[in-house]
Tab-separated table of C-alpha atoms in Angstrom:
chain	number	residue	atom	x	y	z
A	1	MET	CA	83.870	9.070	277.859
A	2	ARG	CA	85.597	12.609	277.079
A	3	SER	CA	83.372	14.865	274.922
A	4	THR	CA	84.547	16.852	271.787
A	5	ALA	CA	83.678	20.357	271.308
A	6	TYR	CA	83.395	22.620	267.460
A	7	ALA	CA	83.392	25.671	266.542
A	8	THR	CA	83.853	27.654	263.171
A	9	VAL	CA	86.084	30.185	263.367
A	10	ARG	CA	87.492	32.913	260.030
A	11	PRO	CA	90.215	32.500	259.652
A	12	ARG	CA	92.791	35.441	260.202
A	13	TYR	CA	94.286	37.136	257.591
A	14	GLY	CA	97.868	39.201	257.728
A	15	VAL	CA	98.470	41.635	254.108
A	16	PHE	CA	101.185	39.541	253.173
A	17	ASP	CA	98.434	36.447	253.318
A	18	VAL	CA	96.249	39.051	251.431
A	19	ILE	CA	98.932	39.683	249.141
A	20	GLY	CA	100.048	36.589	248.912
A	21	LEU	CA	97.266	35.211	248.118
A	22	LEU	CA	95.690	37.608	245.265
A	23	LEU	CA	98.782	36.262	243.673
A	24	ARG	CA	97.973	33.123	243.577
A	25	GLU	CA	94.408	34.262	241.587
A	26	MET	CA	95.995	36.259	238.930
A	27	LEU	CA	95.178	34.109	236.524
A	28	LEU	CA	91.233	35.148	237.370
A	29	MET	CA	91.728	38.632	237.849
A	30	ILE	CA	93.402	39.135	234.664
A	31	VAL	CA	90.840	37.020	232.694
A	32	VAL	CA	87.822	39.545	235.057
A	33	PHE	CA	89.556	41.809	233.477
A	34	LEU	CA	89.997	41.913	230.368
A	35	ALA	CA	86.482	40.352	229.598
A	36	VAL	CA	84.992	43.278	232.002
A	37	PHE	CA	87.647	45.678	229.820
A	38	ALA	CA	86.740	44.130	227.029
A	39	LEU	CA	83.200	45.224	227.348
A	40	GLY	CA	83.116	47.711	227.986
A	41	THR	CA	85.458	49.041	225.220
A	42	ALA	CA	83.189	47.453	222.743
A	43	ALA	CA	80.663	49.766	224.022
A	44	VAL	CA	82.445	52.767	224.171
A	45	LEU	CA	83.605	52.003	220.555
A	46	THR	CA	80.203	52.741	219.874
A	47	LEU	CA	79.368	55.901	220.541
A	48	LYS	CA	79.516	59.218	218.096
A	49	LYS	CA	80.489	62.420	218.868
A	50	THR	CA	78.201	64.674	220.499
A	51	TYR	CA	77.372	68.440	219.750
A	52	THR	CA	77.301	70.838	221.968
A	53	ALA	CA	75.129	74.457	220.776
A	54	SER	CA	74.485	77.131	223.018
A	55	GLY	CA	72.807	80.262	223.992
A	56	LYS	CA	72.335	82.770	225.873
A	57	VAL	CA	69.533	84.709	227.443
A	58	TYR	CA	68.868	87.977	229.914
A	59	ALA	CA	66.635	88.214	232.970
A	60	GLY	CA	66.040	91.570	234.297
A	61	VAL	CA	64.447	92.811	236.961
A	62	GLY	CA	60.632	93.407	235.934
A	63	GLN	CA	57.284	93.868	237.815
A	64	GLU	CA	56.367	90.375	238.334
A	65	TYR	CA	59.152	89.958	240.683
A	66	VAL	CA	57.925	93.166	242.575
A	67	TYR	CA	54.836	92.423	245.062
A	68	GLN	CA	52.281	94.491	244.557
A	69	PRO	CA	49.110	94.341	247.123
A	70	ARG	CA	46.512	93.318	245.116
A	71	VAL	CA	44.157	94.955	247.402
A	72	GLY	CA	44.239	98.755	249.186
A	73	THR	CA	46.959	100.932	248.257
A	74	GLY	CA	50.304	99.431	251.141
A	75	GLU	CA	53.600	100.204	249.212
A	76	ARG	CA	55.856	97.758	247.671
A	77	GLY	CA	57.773	94.965	247.952
A	78	GLN	CA	61.852	95.289	247.352
A	79	ALA	CA	62.959	94.194	244.319
A	80	PRO	CA	65.143	91.322	244.180
A	81	THR	CA	69.312	90.860	242.965
A	82	GLN	CA	69.887	90.092	239.246
A	83	GLY	CA	71.434	87.074	239.966
A	84	GLU	CA	68.211	85.780	242.571
A	85	VAL	CA	66.081	86.796	238.876
A	86	ALA	CA	68.405	85.000	237.300
A	87	GLN	CA	67.594	81.774	239.232
A	88	SER	CA	64.749	81.687	239.011
A	89	GLU	CA	63.891	82.059	235.150
A	90	ALA	CA	66.795	79.227	235.181
A	91	ALA	CA	64.578	77.074	236.899
A	92	ILE	CA	61.268	78.427	234.231
A	93	LEU	CA	64.125	77.305	231.575
A	94	GLY	CA	64.807	74.138	232.790
A	95	SER	CA	61.789	72.800	233.942
A	96	GLN	CA	59.607	70.565	232.652
A	97	GLU	CA	56.786	71.839	231.787
A	98	VAL	CA	58.922	73.908	228.964
A	99	ARG	CA	60.501	69.743	227.905
A	100	ARG	CA	57.301	68.583	227.067
A	101	ARG	CA	55.684	71.511	225.490
A	102	VAL	CA	59.002	71.382	222.797
A	103	VAL	CA	58.575	67.825	222.779
A	104	ARG	CA	54.754	68.904	221.316
A	105	ALA	CA	55.951	71.598	219.506
A	106	LEU	CA	58.775	68.875	216.893
A	107	GLY	CA	57.993	66.058	217.425
A	108	PRO	CA	59.364	62.815	219.434
A	109	ASP	CA	61.040	61.847	215.294
A	110	ALA	CA	62.987	65.591	215.215
A	111	ILE	CA	64.285	64.742	218.408
A	112	LEU	CA	65.286	61.418	218.563
A	113	GLY	CA	65.671	61.306	215.672
A	114	PRO	CA	63.804	59.041	212.213
A	115	ASN	CA	65.074	55.571	213.628
A	116	THR	CA	63.034	55.800	216.451
A	117	GLY	CA	61.676	51.896	215.875
A	118	ASN	CA	57.626	51.016	215.722
A	119	ALA	CA	57.887	52.501	219.668
A	120	PRO	CA	53.797	53.478	220.314
A	121	PRO	CA	53.304	57.331	220.623
A	122	ALA	CA	53.958	57.990	224.379
A	123	ALA	CA	56.935	55.938	224.540
A	124	ARG	CA	58.357	57.859	221.730
A	125	GLU	CA	57.706	61.019	223.346
A	126	ALA	CA	58.792	59.651	226.857
A	127	ALA	CA	62.563	58.470	225.533
A	128	ALA	CA	61.948	62.219	223.937
A	129	LEU	CA	61.469	64.375	227.041
A	130	LYS	CA	64.352	62.081	228.707
A	131	ALA	CA	66.657	63.205	225.616
A	132	ILE	CA	66.056	66.602	225.961
A	133	ALA	CA	66.081	66.695	230.313
A	134	GLY	CA	69.379	64.511	229.600
A	135	GLY	CA	71.075	67.090	226.910
A	136	LEU	CA	69.364	70.289	228.214
A	137	GLY	CA	71.988	72.648	230.637
A	138	VAL	CA	71.286	75.643	232.217
A	139	ALA	CA	73.699	77.927	234.052
A	140	THR	CA	73.839	81.172	236.009
A	141	VAL	CA	76.368	83.406	237.389
A	142	PRO	CA	76.124	84.836	240.367
A	143	LEU	CA	74.765	88.484	240.970
A	144	SER	CA	74.516	88.401	237.271
A	145	ALA	CA	71.250	88.619	234.589
A	146	VAL	CA	72.675	86.367	231.981
A	147	ILE	CA	71.716	82.976	231.143
A	148	GLY	CA	73.726	80.468	229.682
A	149	VAL	CA	71.807	77.741	228.131
A	150	SER	CA	73.013	74.407	226.165
A	151	TYR	CA	72.677	71.448	224.242
A	152	GLN	CA	74.105	68.086	223.853
A	153	ALA	CA	72.972	66.042	221.075
A	154	ASP	CA	74.732	64.164	218.190
A	155	ASP	CA	73.456	66.215	215.019
A	156	PRO	CA	74.621	69.861	214.847
A	157	ASP	CA	71.923	70.709	213.392
A	158	VAL	CA	68.911	68.312	216.233
A	159	ALA	CA	71.155	70.191	218.437
A	160	ALA	CA	70.600	73.621	217.336
A	161	THR	CA	67.367	73.213	215.794
A	162	VAL	CA	66.081	71.861	219.965
A	163	LEU	CA	67.758	74.123	221.771
A	164	ASN	CA	66.156	77.181	219.824
A	165	ALA	CA	62.714	75.127	220.504
A	166	VAL	CA	63.145	75.745	224.462
A	167	ILE	CA	64.324	79.213	223.978
A	168	ASP	CA	61.277	79.956	221.976
A	169	GLN	CA	58.376	77.002	224.370
A	170	TYR	CA	60.037	79.561	227.324
A	171	LEU	CA	59.557	82.982	226.705
A	172	ILE	CA	55.898	82.032	225.575
A	173	TYR	CA	56.063	80.099	229.368
A	174	ARG	CA	57.186	82.338	231.038
A	175	ARG	CA	54.216	85.098	229.793
A	176	GLU	CA	51.546	82.380	230.648
A	177	VAL	CA	53.417	82.016	234.405
A	178	PHE	CA	53.852	85.272	234.536
A	179	GLN	CA	50.675	86.801	233.026
A	180	ASP	CA	48.010	88.386	235.025
A	181	GLN	CA	45.220	85.607	236.534
A	182	THR	CA	43.075	87.555	238.611
A	183	THR	CA	41.569	90.008	235.448
A	184	PRO	CA	37.837	87.436	236.331
A	185	ALA	CA	38.340	88.155	239.442
A	186	ILE	CA	38.971	91.002	240.265
A	187	ARG	CA	35.619	91.610	237.836
A	188	ALA	CA	33.898	89.111	239.614
A	189	GLN	CA	34.275	91.438	242.878
A	190	ARG	CA	34.333	94.867	240.951
A	191	GLU	CA	30.917	93.118	240.043
A	192	VAL	CA	29.550	93.012	243.005
A	193	PHE	CA	30.986	95.396	244.900
A	194	GLU	CA	28.878	97.521	241.952
A	195	ASP	CA	25.862	95.145	243.006
A	196	GLU	CA	26.232	96.065	246.983
A	197	LEU	CA	26.810	100.015	245.550
A	198	ALA	CA	23.993	99.978	244.277
A	199	GLN	CA	21.901	98.585	247.075
A	200	ALA	CA	23.628	100.931	249.670
A	201	ASP	CA	22.518	103.970	247.030
A	202	ALA	CA	18.854	102.441	247.745
A	203	ALA	CA	18.905	102.021	251.053
A	204	TYR	CA	20.367	105.947	251.744
A	205	ASP	CA	17.726	107.435	249.031
A	206	GLU	CA	14.958	105.553	250.615
A	207	PHE	CA	16.830	107.191	254.021
A	208	LEU	CA	16.806	110.200	252.853
A	209	MET	CA	12.831	110.128	251.113
A	210	SER	CA	12.066	108.882	254.483
A	211	GLU	CA	13.397	112.067	256.568
A	212	ASN	CA	12.480	115.042	253.514
A	213	ILE	CA	16.012	115.757	253.070
A	214	GLY	CA	18.078	115.622	249.905
A	215	ASP	CA	20.859	116.425	250.872
A	216	PHE	CA	22.130	115.674	254.460
A	217	ALA	CA	24.755	118.242	254.981
A	218	ALA	CA	23.494	120.841	252.919
A	219	ALA	CA	20.178	120.429	254.762
A	220	LYS	CA	22.151	120.596	258.588
A	221	ALA	CA	24.178	123.472	256.552
A	222	GLY	CA	21.356	125.331	255.725
A	223	LEU	CA	19.537	124.549	258.975
A	224	ALA	CA	22.015	125.955	261.187
A	225	LEU	CA	21.931	128.497	258.989
A	226	SER	CA	19.098	129.324	258.955
A	227	TYR	CA	19.066	128.998	262.871
A	228	GLN	CA	21.308	131.850	263.098
A	229	THR	CA	19.544	134.497	260.756
A	230	VAL	CA	15.608	133.237	262.542
A	231	PHE	CA	17.169	134.150	266.217
A	232	ALA	CA	19.115	137.147	264.683
A	233	ASP	CA	15.382	138.442	263.203
A	234	ARG	CA	14.134	137.484	266.314
A	235	LEU	CA	16.270	139.701	269.049
A	236	ALA	CA	15.873	142.579	266.317
A	237	VAL	CA	11.761	141.507	266.798
A	238	GLN	CA	11.934	141.741	270.464
A	239	ALA	CA	13.932	144.927	270.665
A	240	GLN	CA	11.428	146.646	268.359
A	241	LEU	CA	7.978	145.355	270.153
A	242	SER	CA	10.396	146.428	273.667
A	243	GLN	CA	11.052	150.386	272.298
A	244	THR	CA	6.666	150.107	270.381
A	245	ASP	CA	5.301	148.920	272.934
A	246	ARG	CA	6.817	152.063	276.020
A	247	ARG	CA	6.168	154.699	272.991
A	248	LEU	CA	2.529	152.813	273.065
A	249	ASN	CA	2.355	153.340	276.597
A	250	THR	CA	4.111	157.132	276.624
A	251	LEU	CA	1.458	157.785	273.640
A	252	VAL	CA	-1.876	156.395	276.025
A	253	ALA	CA	-0.354	158.990	279.047
A	254	GLN	CA	0.115	161.461	276.760
A	255	GLN	CA	-3.662	160.847	275.617
A	256	ALA	CA	-4.691	161.332	278.930
A	257	ALA	CA	-3.338	164.652	279.715
A	258	THR	CA	-4.523	166.215	276.601
A	259	PRO	CA	-8.449	167.460	276.255
A	260	ALA	CA	-10.413	166.009	273.108
A	261	GLU	CA	-12.363	168.680	272.686
A	262	VAL	CA	-10.815	172.073	272.206
A	263	THR	CA	-12.239	175.899	270.896
A	264	LEU	CA	-12.046	176.253	267.231
A	265	GLN	CA	-14.227	180.342	266.703
A	266	GLN	CA	-14.850	182.152	269.088
A	267	ASP	CA	-16.681	185.484	267.612
A	268	LEU	CA	-16.386	189.307	269.793
A	269	ASN	CA	-20.301	191.804	270.727
A	270	ILE	CA	-18.668	194.861	269.071
A	271	SER	CA	-22.687	196.649	268.381
A	272	ALA	CA	-21.813	199.413	271.172
A	273	GLN	CA	-18.754	200.599	269.208
A	274	ASP	CA	-20.474	200.675	266.508
A	275	LEU	CA	-23.230	202.393	267.692
A	276	ILE	CA	-20.731	204.629	268.694
A	277	LEU	CA	-19.247	204.879	265.234
A	278	GLN	CA	-22.973	205.472	264.437
A	279	ARG	CA	-23.708	208.201	267.108
A	280	ARG	CA	-20.899	210.323	265.651
A	281	THR	CA	-21.332	209.740	262.295
A	282	GLU	CA	-25.217	211.393	262.921
A	283	ARG	CA	-24.045	213.932	264.882
A	284	GLU	CA	-21.616	215.120	261.778
A	285	ASN	CA	-24.565	214.916	259.797
A	286	LEU	CA	-26.847	217.246	262.370
A	287	LEU	CA	-23.304	219.868	262.544
A	288	ALA	CA	-24.017	220.074	259.038
A	289	ARG	CA	-27.510	221.463	259.895
A	290	TYR	CA	-27.445	223.082	263.253
A	291	THR	CA	-24.673	224.523	265.672
A	292	PRO	CA	-23.322	222.523	268.326
A	293	ASP	CA	-25.134	223.851	271.280
A	294	SER	CA	-28.708	223.181	269.690
A	295	GLN	CA	-31.031	220.211	270.992
A	296	PRO	CA	-30.607	217.480	268.580
A	297	VAL	CA	-26.733	217.749	268.609
A	298	ARG	CA	-26.278	217.744	272.565
A	299	ASP	CA	-28.927	214.725	272.395
A	300	ILE	CA	-26.640	212.976	269.571
A	301	ASP	CA	-24.070	213.727	272.548
A	302	ALA	CA	-25.698	212.840	275.362
A	303	GLN	CA	-26.085	209.564	273.439
A	304	ILE	CA	-22.355	209.612	272.896
A	305	ALA	CA	-21.163	209.382	275.908
A	306	GLN	CA	-23.651	207.458	277.738
A	307	LEU	CA	-22.675	204.415	275.091
A	308	GLU	CA	-18.750	204.761	276.085
A	309	ASP	CA	-19.250	205.187	280.073
A	310	TYR	CA	-20.958	201.885	279.147
A	311	VAL	CA	-17.649	200.412	277.291
A	312	ALA	CA	-15.643	201.739	279.427
A	313	GLN	CA	-17.379	199.193	282.282
A	314	GLY	CA	-16.341	196.429	280.070
A	315	THR	CA	-18.955	195.070	279.428
A	316	ALA	CA	-20.402	196.342	276.315
A	317	VAL	CA	-17.841	193.438	274.812
A	318	GLY	CA	-17.873	189.483	274.867
A	319	PRO	CA	-17.819	186.368	273.431
A	320	LYS	CA	-20.730	186.728	270.988
A	321	GLU	CA	-20.600	182.762	269.497
A	322	VAL	CA	-18.657	180.035	270.228
A	323	ARG	CA	-17.252	177.119	267.600
A	324	ILE	CA	-16.086	173.560	269.301
A	325	GLY	CA	-14.381	170.808	267.718
A	326	PRO	CA	-12.176	167.180	267.795
A	327	ASN	CA	-8.498	168.736	269.773
A	328	PRO	CA	-5.944	167.941	266.948
A	329	VAL	CA	-3.196	167.236	269.007
A	330	TRP	CA	-5.693	165.117	270.596
A	331	VAL	CA	-6.443	163.154	267.378
A	332	GLU	CA	-2.502	163.006	266.444
A	333	LEU	CA	-1.730	161.421	270.058
A	334	GLU	CA	-4.778	159.326	269.156
A	335	THR	CA	-3.314	157.657	265.073
A	336	ASN	CA	0.166	157.540	266.178
A	337	ARG	CA	-0.857	155.485	269.165
A	338	ILE	CA	-3.716	153.001	267.024
A	339	ASN	CA	-0.881	152.997	264.296
A	340	THR	CA	2.164	152.229	267.413
A	341	ARG	CA	-0.549	149.430	268.847
A	342	ALA	CA	-1.302	148.209	264.933
A	343	GLU	CA	2.617	148.419	265.105
A	344	ARG	CA	2.940	145.784	268.554
A	345	ASP	CA	0.533	143.978	267.824
A	346	SER	CA	1.760	143.080	263.933
A	347	LEU	CA	6.149	142.740	265.666
A	348	ALA	CA	4.250	140.623	268.480
A	349	ALA	CA	2.658	138.300	265.870
A	350	ARG	CA	6.419	138.142	264.574
A	351	LEU	CA	7.789	137.204	267.557
A	352	ALA	CA	5.381	134.261	268.342
A	353	VAL	CA	6.047	133.371	264.561
A	354	LEU	CA	9.677	133.292	265.345
A	355	ASP	CA	9.515	131.499	267.908
A	356	GLN	CA	7.260	128.651	266.392
A	357	GLN	CA	10.016	128.997	263.704
A	358	LEU	CA	12.841	128.734	266.047
A	359	ALA	CA	11.735	125.899	267.514
A	360	GLU	CA	10.825	123.761	264.640
A	361	ILE	CA	14.378	124.268	263.328
A	362	LEU	CA	15.278	123.227	266.770
A	363	ALA	CA	13.367	119.952	266.427
A	364	ARG	CA	14.802	119.120	263.213
A	365	GLN	CA	18.449	120.211	264.239
A	366	THR	CA	17.385	117.650	267.038
A	367	ARG	CA	16.363	115.330	264.422
A	368	MET	CA	19.486	115.749	262.538
A	369	THR	CA	21.650	115.107	265.709
A	370	GLN	CA	19.866	111.727	265.838
A	371	LEU	CA	19.827	110.811	262.352
A	372	GLU	CA	23.684	111.683	262.049
A	373	SER	CA	24.976	108.011	263.010
A	374	SER	CA	22.347	106.505	260.355
A	375	ASN	CA	23.334	108.856	257.756
A	376	ALA	CA	27.858	108.284	258.236
A	377	THR	CA	26.604	104.945	258.625
A	378	LEU	CA	25.011	104.807	255.131
A	379	ALA	CA	27.063	107.255	253.694
A	380	GLY	CA	30.136	105.712	254.497
A	381	ASN	CA	29.485	102.725	253.126
A	382	ARG	CA	28.398	104.391	250.061
A	383	GLU	CA	32.061	105.836	250.130
A	384	VAL	CA	33.673	103.056	250.897
A	385	LEU	CA	31.742	100.612	248.406
A	386	THR	CA	32.794	103.812	245.772
A	387	THR	CA	35.932	103.694	246.519
A	388	SER	CA	36.554	100.155	245.862
A	389	VAL	CA	34.605	100.468	243.019
A	390	ARG	CA	36.558	102.772	241.792
A	391	GLU	CA	39.596	100.845	242.421
A	392	PHE	CA	38.940	97.487	241.598
A	393	GLN	CA	38.140	99.202	237.470
A	394	GLN	CA	41.604	100.916	237.847
A	395	ARG	CA	43.009	96.813	239.141
A	396	GLU	CA	40.644	95.600	235.950
A	397	THR	CA	42.458	97.870	233.881
A	398	GLN	CA	46.062	98.062	234.301
A	399	SER	CA	45.790	94.222	234.835
A	400	ARG	CA	43.995	93.747	231.473
A	401	ALA	CA	47.277	95.732	229.712
A	402	ASP	CA	49.612	94.788	231.489
A	403	ASN	CA	47.866	90.967	229.762
A	404	GLU	CA	48.109	92.353	226.433
A	405	LEU	CA	52.009	94.330	227.010
A	406	VAL	CA	53.344	90.005	228.325
A	407	LYS	CA	51.404	89.066	225.128
A	408	ALA	CA	53.055	91.305	223.229
A	409	GLY	CA	56.725	90.410	224.064
A	410	ALA	CA	56.791	93.652	226.597
A	411	ASP	CA	58.630	91.502	228.542
A	412	ASN	CA	62.507	91.522	231.007
A	413	VAL	CA	63.413	88.763	229.742
A	414	THR	CA	65.572	89.735	225.645
A	415	VAL	CA	67.869	87.101	224.091
A	416	ILE	CA	71.173	87.822	223.299
A	417	GLU	CA	72.658	85.356	221.465
A	418	ARG	CA	70.265	81.965	219.892
A	419	ALA	CA	71.881	78.329	218.802
A	420	VAL	CA	73.404	77.753	216.009
A	421	PRO	CA	74.856	74.218	214.743
A	422	PRO	CA	77.873	74.059	215.881
A	423	SER	CA	80.763	72.338	214.123
A	424	ASP	CA	83.051	70.752	216.338
A	425	GLY	CA	82.067	68.066	218.295
A	426	LYS	CA	83.498	65.824	220.987
A	427	SER	CA	83.194	62.699	222.316
A	428	MET	CA	84.356	60.975	225.459
A	429	LYS	CA	85.966	57.889	224.036
A	430	VAL	CA	89.190	58.221	225.778
A	431	PRO	CA	87.652	59.965	229.182
A	432	LEU	CA	84.779	56.889	229.041
A	433	LEU	CA	87.965	54.306	228.351
A	434	ALA	CA	89.706	54.958	231.279
A	435	ALA	CA	86.585	55.142	233.351
A	436	VAL	CA	86.767	51.553	231.974
A	437	PHE	CA	90.230	50.340	232.626
A	438	LEU	CA	89.921	51.209	236.410
A	439	PHE	CA	86.545	49.656	236.773
A	440	ALA	CA	87.970	46.743	234.860
A	441	GLY	CA	90.761	46.546	237.478
A	442	PHE	CA	88.117	46.695	240.721
A	443	THR	CA	86.506	44.734	239.023
A	444	ALA	CA	89.230	41.967	239.255
A	445	LEU	CA	90.465	43.106	242.520
A	446	CYS	CA	86.945	42.766	244.037
A	447	VAL	CA	86.827	38.860	242.554
A	448	GLY	CA	90.754	37.873	243.368
A	449	LEU	CA	89.531	39.116	248.004
A	450	LEU	CA	86.493	37.534	247.062
A	451	ARG	CA	88.218	34.313	245.913
A	452	VAL	CA	90.784	35.060	249.325
A	453	PHE	CA	88.096	35.472	251.304
A	454	THR	CA	86.028	32.891	250.867
A	455	ARG	CA	88.181	29.664	251.116
A	456	ARG	CA	88.247	27.557	253.612
A	457	GLY	CA	90.652	25.956	255.631
A	458	PHE	CA	93.772	28.213	256.373
A	459	PRO	CA	95.656	28.807	253.418
A	460	THR	CA	99.196	29.737	255.166
A	461	PRO	CA	101.002	28.692	257.973
A	462	ALA	CA	101.008	32.016	258.678
A	463	SER	CA	96.789	32.356	258.956
A	464	ALA	CA	96.537	28.561	261.110
A	465	GLY	CA	99.307	30.287	263.788
A	466	ARG	CA	97.798	33.827	264.005
A	467	THR	CA	93.800	32.472	264.277
A	468	LEU	CA	94.024	30.005	266.037
A	469	GLY	CA	96.881	31.307	268.798
A	470	LEU	CA	99.742	28.151	268.083
A	471	PRO	CA	103.454	28.548	266.429
A	472	VAL	CA	104.077	26.249	263.391
A	473	LEU	CA	106.738	23.819	263.358
A	474	ALA	CA	106.168	22.592	260.182
A	475	VAL	CA	104.650	22.571	257.081
A	476	ALA	CA	103.655	19.647	255.015
A	477	PRO	CA	102.633	19.726	252.112
A	478	MET	CA	98.694	18.833	251.487
A	479	LYS	CA	98.032	14.839	250.856
A	480	ALA	CA	95.975	14.394	247.449
A	481	ARG	CA	92.803	12.692	247.224
């Protein structure tokens, strides 16, 4: 028994086969074309004229586009170009938030018209947002700071009103976007630094009080000056003490070589000379009564001669009365010795006090040197915190002033041209009719091709020969069922 195998083979078409088959389906294609074109034409004819309102906004480079360090005194960043700023502002202008604010400011009815039906508010708001998104246009030119903005609507007044509302809400929203939001954070950080500074001040004051220091730098400088002064005084006192000691030794040596007592007064015995004078006086008296050869005169002359011989021997004159007392030179030397010794003792005592003071100053300086690191740490903390508090106070003031200026409208954006109701409307009927015509033709062609390629069997002899690989010798008409 012979077995038979069946295989499904899709017919193969040539270009002319397809063209011929499409001609066979021409009626169907015309019907489809007319139906689609009629529906599209009816939809296009229902469209109204659209009115486009336009405006222009200038967006210059402001400080909000320049990087400024929040902490420290670093350098500012490089300012962007005008084109980059314009693109950034255009993104804000066309943002969803601006559109939402326009809807809330004008209301959905002002955008969509009063014939919005009984739709819920959320649905009308969504429809208004969609209408603004579809009609709003934002355009920028490279290297230009001017932003072109437009809005398309069926009513010229609505187009102008919505576009002006978009510009107004954009100006408000961009001020909120670029408003410095760090003022509360800066204030909080400043308060934290102030608390830390108060703690640092208390710790530093406690440190100074515990060490009995008023001002560390002044105390250290004062100790250095005091050490120099006391050391100079010590050198001077030491020199004076050496001089005084040498002077005292000299006075002691001189005093040892000087007698303590000397003869103050000595009276001589001159009674023999007095007797001679008395006897001569008596002889002169006797010569007044007697002659020189008389016995009384000769007796007087003998006595005078005897006394003169006695005086001539040298034994008649001698000390009669001697008074001895203290030597003035020795007394003066003793006085100078006592004074010099007292001066030496005072200089020695002063030198001891100066040595003690130097020891105390050196100990204090050593202690100050040991405390210098602690003082530097505490003082450095106070200085850093003071600088930080001052810097954050300045930043807070500047931030608050900048926010007030931004709220007042002092920014880098200026409205060059506001929207006015356009007088000429535009209609898209002709381009849309052309598009509908092309779409209807394309749809009819697709339906015809679908009809051609979904046929069963071999619609043409050439297709049968090409598919089966056999020559077609004859063609018989299909027998009617």
